[in-house]
Amino acid sequence: MKLVTYRDGVAAEGRLGVVQDGLVIDVEYLGEAVGAALPADMLTLIDLGPDALAAISRALTETQGARPAGIAVPEENVRLLAPIPRPRKNIFGIGLNYVEHVAESAKSLDTSTDLPKEPVVFSKPPTSVIATGEPIQHNASMTQMLDWEVELAVIIGKRATRISKDDAMSHVFGYSVINDVSARDNRRAGQWIFSKGQDSFCPFGPAIVTADDIADPHDLTLWLKKNGEEKQRSNTKHLLFDIPTLIADISSGITLEPGDIIATGTPAGVGAGRDPQEWMWPGDVIECGVDGIGVLRNPVVKIGD
């Protein structure tokens, strides 16, 4: 199931929708059509768990070909928000999680040439999240080295505290796309949160695809284009630490809760690793895609003096 948070010309707040056959079907209104109480927002749906997803599936089947007016809107007539517009807590980022990116980072960013022995975890605050179509902010007084990183995002569906790798995938609600925007010249004494956590530095979306609709999250092609020119292309099968390892590692000391987001790391091809190095500037358009999930498209705009 492909789920979005959307806004049309009527709703003041973002609403939960299912994308099907070119339409965005409003979940709460769908429930009303079949006499069921279905959630109006993504976090409530995640909290409710598998039973709510099953109820949505039943309602879609029951109303197929006979939905009341106003339940479904053409995709082109809605504005997509980030699937979770305001995450409850920081997004968990994973650094240096593709072998070739470890090598390019060591060459250009003074990180170690050795492969990490355990996941490198950092975070991005909720205020960094933006939707597809919204601008990535470039403040020249803050950075001259604004970089891109396409990543598969994992959305947690069930509370996880000190769980094993064998049990980890049962805690996954679904998957999305993140651009881990990074100001390379804003790292501070080895700490990354200011480099990676500024406003607009986490484009996220356009949708969450539920785990049951992704046959193998460790065999997904991901790619990034800058102004139509491809800069990154790889596959999640090349993750150094796979998804069960990441969930088990984080949950060993930090409880993962429904709606938490893990950005699993980026492959080679970032701007810092190029010769000559290449950065994002106002006027650029960045597209990030993961097969089976969708494409994020964000312009880069100037802010400040």
mmCIF file of C-alpha atoms in Angstrom:
data_model
loop_
_atom_site.group_PDB
_atom_site.id
_atom_site.type_symbol
_atom_site.label_atom_id
_atom_site.label_comp_id
_atom_site.label_asym_id
_atom_site.label_seq_id
_atom_site.Cartn_x
_atom_site.Cartn_y
_atom_site.Cartn_z
ATOM 1 C CA MET A 1 0.000 0.000 0.000
ATOM 2 C CA LYS A 2 1.326 3.424 -0.962
ATOM 3 C CA LEU A 3 0.411 6.016 1.666
ATOM 4 C CA VAL A 4 0.740 9.789 1.489
ATOM 5 C CA THR A 5 -0.048 12.853 3.535
ATOM 6 C CA TYR A 6 -1.746 15.346 1.270
ATOM 7 C CA ARG A 7 -3.545 18.648 1.152
ATOM 8 C CA ASP A 8 -6.162 19.661 -1.402
ATOM 9 C CA GLY A 9 -8.027 22.913 -1.861
ATOM 10 C CA VAL A 10 -10.423 22.132 0.976
ATOM 11 C CA ALA A 11 -8.429 20.618 3.847
ATOM 12 C CA ALA A 12 -6.453 23.027 6.004
ATOM 13 C CA GLU A 13 -4.347 20.244 7.520
ATOM 14 C CA GLY A 14 -2.583 17.334 5.910
ATOM 15 C CA ARG A 15 -4.729 14.236 5.491
ATOM 16 C CA LEU A 16 -3.909 10.570 5.097
ATOM 17 C CA GLY A 17 -4.408 9.121 1.643
ATOM 18 C CA VAL A 18 -3.827 5.907 -0.288
ATOM 19 C CA VAL A 19 -2.461 6.216 -3.821
ATOM 20 C CA GLN A 20 -4.216 3.870 -6.220
ATOM 21 C CA ASP A 21 -4.666 4.034 -10.010
ATOM 22 C CA GLY A 22 -3.641 7.674 -10.232
ATOM 23 C CA LEU A 23 -5.954 8.745 -7.409
ATOM 24 C CA VAL A 24 -5.372 9.783 -3.816
ATOM 25 C CA ILE A 25 -8.122 8.147 -1.749
ATOM 26 C CA ASP A 26 -8.809 9.846 1.568
ATOM 27 C CA VAL A 27 -8.592 7.195 4.300
ATOM 28 C CA GLU A 28 -10.916 8.789 6.863
ATOM 29 C CA TYR A 29 -13.599 9.477 4.247
ATOM 30 C CA LEU A 30 -13.163 5.949 2.907
ATOM 31 C CA GLY A 31 -13.915 4.632 6.369
ATOM 32 C CA GLU A 32 -17.043 6.735 6.624
ATOM 33 C CA ALA A 33 -18.269 5.224 3.358
ATOM 34 C CA VAL A 34 -18.155 1.710 4.836
ATOM 35 C CA GLY A 35 -19.106 2.602 8.402
ATOM 36 C CA ALA A 36 -15.607 2.143 9.839
ATOM 37 C CA ALA A 37 -13.494 4.518 11.920
ATOM 38 C CA LEU A 38 -10.269 4.918 9.943
ATOM 39 C CA PRO A 39 -7.452 7.344 10.830
ATOM 40 C CA ALA A 40 -7.003 10.776 9.290
ATOM 41 C CA ASP A 41 -3.221 11.040 9.710
ATOM 42 C CA MET A 42 -0.122 8.885 9.207
ATOM 43 C CA LEU A 43 1.125 8.681 12.789
ATOM 44 C CA THR A 44 -2.265 7.533 14.075
ATOM 45 C CA LEU A 45 -2.321 4.828 11.398
ATOM 46 C CA ILE A 46 1.157 3.637 12.372
ATOM 47 C CA ASP A 47 0.153 3.596 16.048
ATOM 48 C CA LEU A 48 -2.911 1.468 15.278
ATOM 49 C CA GLY A 49 -0.830 -1.204 13.609
ATOM 50 C CA PRO A 50 -1.647 -4.016 11.151
ATOM 51 C CA ASP A 51 -5.355 -4.178 11.973
ATOM 52 C CA ALA A 52 -5.824 -0.624 10.664
ATOM 53 C CA LEU A 53 -4.013 -1.460 7.427
ATOM 54 C CA ALA A 54 -6.220 -4.523 7.018
ATOM 55 C CA ALA A 55 -9.329 -2.385 7.573
ATOM 56 C CA ILE A 56 -8.182 0.056 4.880
ATOM 57 C CA SER A 57 -7.643 -2.834 2.455
ATOM 58 C CA ARG A 58 -11.129 -4.162 3.125
ATOM 59 C CA ALA A 59 -12.664 -0.717 2.627
ATOM 60 C CA LEU A 60 -10.828 -0.268 -0.669
ATOM 61 C CA THR A 61 -12.178 -3.607 -1.879
ATOM 62 C CA GLU A 62 -15.725 -2.941 -0.690
ATOM 63 C CA THR A 63 -15.925 0.434 -2.429
ATOM 64 C CA GLN A 64 -14.155 -0.514 -5.654
ATOM 65 C CA GLY A 65 -16.108 1.085 -8.489
ATOM 66 C CA ALA A 66 -18.683 2.620 -6.148
ATOM 67 C CA ARG A 67 -17.027 5.319 -4.076
ATOM 68 C CA PRO A 68 -18.986 8.419 -3.099
ATOM 69 C CA ALA A 69 -17.890 11.714 -4.609
ATOM 70 C CA GLY A 70 -15.098 13.488 -2.783
ATOM 71 C CA ILE A 71 -13.324 10.409 -1.463
ATOM 72 C CA ALA A 72 -10.798 10.187 -4.306
ATOM 73 C CA VAL A 73 -8.867 13.056 -5.917
ATOM 74 C CA PRO A 74 -6.522 12.853 -8.938
ATOM 75 C CA GLU A 75 -2.888 12.882 -7.815
ATOM 76 C CA GLU A 76 -2.153 15.961 -9.900
ATOM 77 C CA ASN A 77 -4.812 17.917 -7.990
ATOM 78 C CA VAL A 78 -3.274 17.525 -4.534
ATOM 79 C CA ARG A 79 -0.194 18.853 -2.806
ATOM 80 C CA LEU A 80 1.890 16.170 -1.166
ATOM 81 C CA LEU A 81 3.344 16.905 2.253
ATOM 82 C CA ALA A 82 6.102 14.879 3.864
ATOM 83 C CA PRO A 83 4.507 11.501 4.736
ATOM 84 C CA ILE A 84 5.095 12.313 8.408
ATOM 85 C CA PRO A 85 5.154 16.124 8.321
ATOM 86 C CA ARG A 86 6.401 16.442 11.895
ATOM 87 C CA PRO A 87 8.199 13.330 13.186
ATOM 88 C CA ARG A 88 7.907 12.854 16.947
ATOM 89 C CA LYS A 89 11.656 12.834 17.410
ATOM 90 C CA ASN A 90 14.901 13.118 15.478
ATOM 91 C CA ILE A 91 15.447 11.085 12.344
ATOM 92 C CA PHE A 92 18.208 8.520 12.857
ATOM 93 C CA GLY A 93 20.897 8.906 10.200
ATOM 94 C CA ILE A 94 23.503 6.284 9.357
ATOM 95 C CA GLY A 95 26.878 7.417 8.092
ATOM 96 C CA LEU A 96 29.374 5.506 5.958
ATOM 97 C CA ASN A 97 27.065 2.567 5.214
ATOM 98 C CA TYR A 98 28.113 1.770 1.630
ATOM 99 C CA VAL A 99 31.672 0.544 1.044
ATOM 100 C CA GLU A 100 32.422 2.851 -1.897
ATOM 101 C CA HIS A 101 31.104 5.857 0.046
ATOM 102 C CA VAL A 102 33.495 5.008 2.888
ATOM 103 C CA ALA A 103 36.354 5.271 0.382
ATOM 104 C CA GLU A 104 35.229 8.566 -1.172
ATOM 105 C CA SER A 105 34.541 10.053 2.244
ATOM 106 C CA ALA A 106 38.006 9.126 3.483
ATOM 107 C CA LYS A 107 39.533 10.804 0.445
ATOM 108 C CA SER A 108 37.560 14.049 0.606
ATOM 109 C CA LEU A 109 36.230 14.451 4.163
ATOM 110 C CA ASP A 110 39.083 13.146 6.329
ATOM 111 C CA THR A 111 37.127 10.181 7.682
ATOM 112 C CA SER A 112 38.801 6.835 8.299
ATOM 113 C CA THR A 113 39.684 4.526 5.416
ATOM 114 C CA ASP A 114 38.692 1.558 7.599
ATOM 115 C CA LEU A 115 35.192 0.165 7.282
ATOM 116 C CA PRO A 116 33.115 0.948 10.386
ATOM 117 C CA LYS A 117 32.917 -1.969 12.819
ATOM 118 C CA GLU A 118 29.492 -0.830 14.011
ATOM 119 C CA PRO A 119 26.868 1.566 12.573
ATOM 120 C CA VAL A 120 27.769 5.268 12.639
ATOM 121 C CA VAL A 121 24.625 6.929 14.018
ATOM 122 C CA PHE A 122 23.726 10.635 13.974
ATOM 123 C CA SER A 123 20.414 12.489 13.870
ATOM 124 C CA LYS A 124 18.438 15.150 12.049
ATOM 125 C CA PRO A 125 15.778 17.124 13.978
ATOM 126 C CA PRO A 126 12.092 17.140 12.958
ATOM 127 C CA THR A 127 12.441 20.783 11.846
ATOM 128 C CA SER A 128 14.754 19.640 9.032
ATOM 129 C CA VAL A 129 11.934 17.754 7.260
ATOM 130 C CA ILE A 130 10.445 19.103 4.036
ATOM 131 C CA ALA A 131 8.190 17.570 1.377
ATOM 132 C CA THR A 132 8.766 16.892 -2.273
ATOM 133 C CA GLY A 133 8.492 20.181 -4.153
ATOM 134 C CA GLU A 134 9.575 22.293 -1.195
ATOM 135 C CA PRO A 135 12.860 24.208 -1.350
ATOM 136 C CA ILE A 136 16.206 23.165 0.049
ATOM 137 C CA GLN A 137 17.570 26.347 1.620
ATOM 138 C CA HIS A 138 21.027 27.572 0.613
ATOM 139 C CA ASN A 139 22.468 30.231 2.882
ATOM 140 C CA ALA A 140 25.815 31.315 1.461
ATOM 141 C CA SER A 141 26.846 32.862 4.770
ATOM 142 C CA MET A 142 26.482 29.395 6.358
ATOM 143 C CA THR A 143 27.836 27.049 3.705
ATOM 144 C CA GLN A 144 29.716 26.914 0.430
ATOM 145 C CA MET A 145 29.690 23.101 0.434
ATOM 146 C CA LEU A 146 26.041 22.005 0.301
ATOM 147 C CA ASP A 147 25.863 18.341 -0.682
ATOM 148 C CA TRP A 148 23.303 15.658 -1.568
ATOM 149 C CA GLU A 149 22.779 12.061 -0.329
ATOM 150 C CA VAL A 150 19.961 9.809 -1.570
ATOM 151 C CA GLU A 151 18.905 7.200 1.008
ATOM 152 C CA LEU A 152 16.302 4.521 1.684
ATOM 153 C CA ALA A 153 14.275 5.433 4.766
ATOM 154 C CA VAL A 154 12.868 2.787 7.120
ATOM 155 C CA ILE A 155 9.725 3.649 9.100
ATOM 156 C CA ILE A 156 9.291 1.856 12.419
ATOM 157 C CA GLY A 157 5.842 0.423 13.124
ATOM 158 C CA LYS A 158 6.232 -1.275 16.485
ATOM 159 C CA ARG A 159 8.112 -0.334 19.649
ATOM 160 C CA ALA A 160 11.574 -1.885 19.717
ATOM 161 C CA THR A 161 13.790 -2.093 22.800
ATOM 162 C CA ARG A 162 16.869 -4.338 22.739
ATOM 163 C CA ILE A 163 15.533 -6.607 20.040
ATOM 164 C CA SER A 164 17.480 -9.174 18.038
ATOM 165 C CA LYS A 165 18.290 -8.999 14.343
ATOM 166 C CA ASP A 166 16.035 -12.026 13.814
ATOM 167 C CA ASP A 167 13.038 -10.077 15.134
ATOM 168 C CA ALA A 168 13.933 -6.685 13.668
ATOM 169 C CA MET A 169 11.995 -6.760 10.397
ATOM 170 C CA SER A 170 8.724 -7.411 12.224
ATOM 171 C CA HIS A 171 9.100 -3.869 13.610
ATOM 172 C CA VAL A 172 9.131 -2.205 10.161
ATOM 173 C CA PHE A 173 5.999 -0.373 9.011
ATOM 174 C CA GLY A 174 7.277 0.696 5.608
ATOM 175 C CA TYR A 175 9.834 2.501 3.481
ATOM 176 C CA SER A 176 10.361 5.930 1.949
ATOM 177 C CA VAL A 177 13.038 8.163 0.397
ATOM 178 C CA ILE A 178 15.243 10.748 2.115
ATOM 179 C CA ASN A 179 17.798 13.231 0.800
ATOM 180 C CA ASP A 180 20.316 13.596 3.634
ATOM 181 C CA VAL A 181 21.345 17.151 2.716
ATOM 182 C CA SER A 182 24.713 17.999 4.270
ATOM 183 C CA ALA A 183 26.669 21.229 4.682
ATOM 184 C CA ARG A 184 30.153 19.693 4.579
ATOM 185 C CA ASP A 185 31.812 22.828 5.956
ATOM 186 C CA ASN A 186 29.530 22.862 9.016
ATOM 187 C CA ARG A 187 30.914 19.790 10.768
ATOM 188 C CA ARG A 188 32.018 20.716 14.258
ATOM 189 C CA ALA A 189 34.756 18.719 15.973
ATOM 190 C CA GLY A 190 33.498 15.534 14.351
ATOM 191 C CA GLN A 191 29.862 16.189 15.281
ATOM 192 C CA TRP A 192 27.473 16.093 12.323
ATOM 193 C CA ILE A 193 24.104 17.337 13.590
ATOM 194 C CA PHE A 194 24.674 20.978 12.612
ATOM 195 C CA SER A 195 25.980 19.922 9.205
ATOM 196 C CA LYS A 196 23.002 17.670 8.563
ATOM 197 C CA GLY A 197 20.202 19.023 10.743
ATOM 198 C CA GLN A 198 19.568 22.555 9.524
ATOM 199 C CA ASP A 199 16.131 23.645 8.342
ATOM 200 C CA SER A 200 15.143 21.970 5.033
ATOM 201 C CA PHE A 201 18.044 19.477 5.170
ATOM 202 C CA CYS A 202 15.748 16.417 5.187
ATOM 203 C CA PRO A 203 13.572 16.162 2.079
ATOM 204 C CA PHE A 204 11.359 13.143 2.811
ATOM 205 C CA GLY A 205 8.763 11.286 0.737
ATOM 206 C CA PRO A 206 6.853 11.426 -1.502
ATOM 207 C CA ALA A 207 5.148 8.382 0.044
ATOM 208 C CA ILE A 208 5.521 5.530 2.500
ATOM 209 C CA VAL A 209 5.145 2.106 0.921
ATOM 210 C CA THR A 210 4.138 -0.497 3.486
ATOM 211 C CA ALA A 211 6.542 -3.338 4.189
ATOM 212 C CA ASP A 212 4.251 -5.987 2.691
ATOM 213 C CA ASP A 213 4.513 -4.278 -0.712
ATOM 214 C CA ILE A 214 8.327 -4.279 -0.807
ATOM 215 C CA ALA A 215 9.439 -7.793 -1.706
ATOM 216 C CA ASP A 216 13.064 -7.264 -0.677
ATOM 217 C CA PRO A 217 14.227 -3.967 0.844
ATOM 218 C CA HIS A 218 17.792 -5.188 0.354
ATOM 219 C CA ASP A 219 17.404 -5.208 -3.422
ATOM 220 C CA LEU A 220 16.164 -1.720 -4.284
ATOM 221 C CA THR A 221 17.828 0.579 -6.795
ATOM 222 C CA LEU A 222 18.334 4.117 -5.547
ATOM 223 C CA TRP A 223 19.558 7.098 -7.563
ATOM 224 C CA LEU A 224 19.951 10.872 -7.547
ATOM 225 C CA LYS A 225 19.992 13.474 -10.314
ATOM 226 C CA LYS A 226 21.097 17.092 -10.227
ATOM 227 C CA ASN A 227 19.482 19.189 -12.973
ATOM 228 C CA GLY A 228 18.670 15.976 -14.829
ATOM 229 C CA GLU A 229 22.227 14.588 -14.690
ATOM 230 C CA GLU A 230 22.637 11.391 -12.734
ATOM 231 C CA LYS A 231 25.061 11.661 -9.810
ATOM 232 C CA GLN A 232 24.310 8.564 -7.729
ATOM 233 C CA ARG A 233 23.073 5.067 -8.592
ATOM 234 C CA SER A 234 23.392 1.950 -6.479
ATOM 235 C CA ASN A 235 21.367 -0.785 -4.811
ATOM 236 C CA THR A 236 20.505 -1.443 -1.181
ATOM 237 C CA LYS A 237 22.094 -4.888 -1.488
ATOM 238 C CA HIS A 238 25.383 -3.010 -1.027
ATOM 239 C CA LEU A 239 24.504 -1.741 2.466
ATOM 240 C CA LEU A 240 27.395 -2.413 4.831
ATOM 241 C CA PHE A 241 24.989 -2.831 7.770
ATOM 242 C CA ASP A 242 21.609 -4.163 6.673
ATOM 243 C CA ILE A 243 18.252 -3.072 8.066
ATOM 244 C CA PRO A 244 17.971 -5.753 10.792
ATOM 245 C CA THR A 245 21.461 -4.857 11.995
ATOM 246 C CA LEU A 246 20.597 -1.146 12.140
ATOM 247 C CA ILE A 247 17.367 -1.718 14.053
ATOM 248 C CA ALA A 248 19.013 -4.116 16.506
ATOM 249 C CA ASP A 249 21.959 -1.762 17.032
ATOM 250 C CA ILE A 250 19.917 1.407 17.638
ATOM 251 C CA SER A 251 17.383 -0.384 19.835
ATOM 252 C CA SER A 252 20.182 -1.801 21.993
ATOM 253 C CA GLY A 253 20.420 1.593 23.689
ATOM 254 C CA ILE A 254 17.647 3.812 22.295
ATOM 255 C CA THR A 255 14.055 2.633 22.173
ATOM 256 C CA LEU A 256 12.584 2.863 18.682
ATOM 257 C CA GLU A 257 8.923 3.875 18.654
ATOM 258 C CA PRO A 258 6.137 3.807 16.056
ATOM 259 C CA GLY A 259 6.769 6.498 13.464
ATOM 260 C CA ASP A 260 10.524 6.686 14.054
ATOM 261 C CA ILE A 261 12.593 7.017 10.886
ATOM 262 C CA ILE A 262 15.974 5.527 10.028
ATOM 263 C CA ALA A 263 17.820 6.916 6.979
ATOM 264 C CA THR A 264 20.009 3.946 6.056
ATOM 265 C CA GLY A 265 22.962 5.728 4.442
ATOM 266 C CA THR A 266 24.017 6.898 1.003
ATOM 267 C CA PRO A 267 26.068 5.247 -1.752
ATOM 268 C CA ALA A 268 29.020 6.759 -3.591
ATOM 269 C CA GLY A 269 28.555 9.780 -5.849
ATOM 270 C CA VAL A 270 28.115 12.624 -3.390
ATOM 271 C CA GLY A 271 29.425 16.031 -4.402
ATOM 272 C CA ALA A 272 32.269 15.971 -1.887
ATOM 273 C CA GLY A 273 33.654 12.819 -3.464
ATOM 274 C CA ARG A 274 33.842 14.172 -7.015
ATOM 275 C CA ASP A 275 36.909 15.499 -8.793
ATOM 276 C CA PRO A 276 36.519 18.417 -8.860
ATOM 277 C CA GLN A 277 34.124 18.604 -5.954
ATOM 278 C CA GLU A 278 30.582 19.651 -6.828
ATOM 279 C CA TRP A 279 27.953 21.335 -4.665
ATOM 280 C CA MET A 280 24.315 22.385 -4.748
ATOM 281 C CA TRP A 281 23.584 26.031 -5.551
ATOM 282 C CA PRO A 282 20.433 28.154 -5.822
ATOM 283 C CA GLY A 283 18.638 27.295 -9.065
ATOM 284 C CA ASP A 284 19.556 23.607 -8.969
ATOM 285 C CA VAL A 285 16.865 20.918 -8.897
ATOM 286 C CA ILE A 286 17.610 17.670 -7.068
ATOM 287 C CA GLU A 287 15.695 14.456 -7.730
ATOM 288 C CA CYS A 288 16.054 11.376 -5.508
ATOM 289 C CA GLY A 289 14.412 8.063 -6.277
ATOM 290 C CA VAL A 290 14.069 4.553 -4.879
ATOM 291 C CA ASP A 291 12.487 1.923 -7.104
ATOM 292 C CA GLY A 292 8.980 0.955 -6.041
ATOM 293 C CA ILE A 293 8.602 3.953 -3.720
ATOM 294 C CA GLY A 294 8.808 7.192 -5.694
ATOM 295 C CA VAL A 295 10.783 10.304 -6.504
ATOM 296 C CA LEU A 296 11.569 13.360 -4.389
ATOM 297 C CA ARG A 297 12.070 16.560 -6.388
ATOM 298 C CA ASN A 298 13.335 19.676 -4.602
ATOM 299 C CA PRO A 299 14.630 23.023 -5.890
ATOM 300 C CA VAL A 300 17.546 24.712 -4.161
ATOM 301 C CA VAL A 301 16.791 28.340 -3.246
ATOM 302 C CA LYS A 302 18.797 31.206 -1.820
ATOM 303 C CA ILE A 303 18.056 32.499 1.657
ATOM 304 C CA GLY A 304 19.836 35.157 3.682
ATOM 305 C CA ASP A 305 22.189 37.795 2.300
#
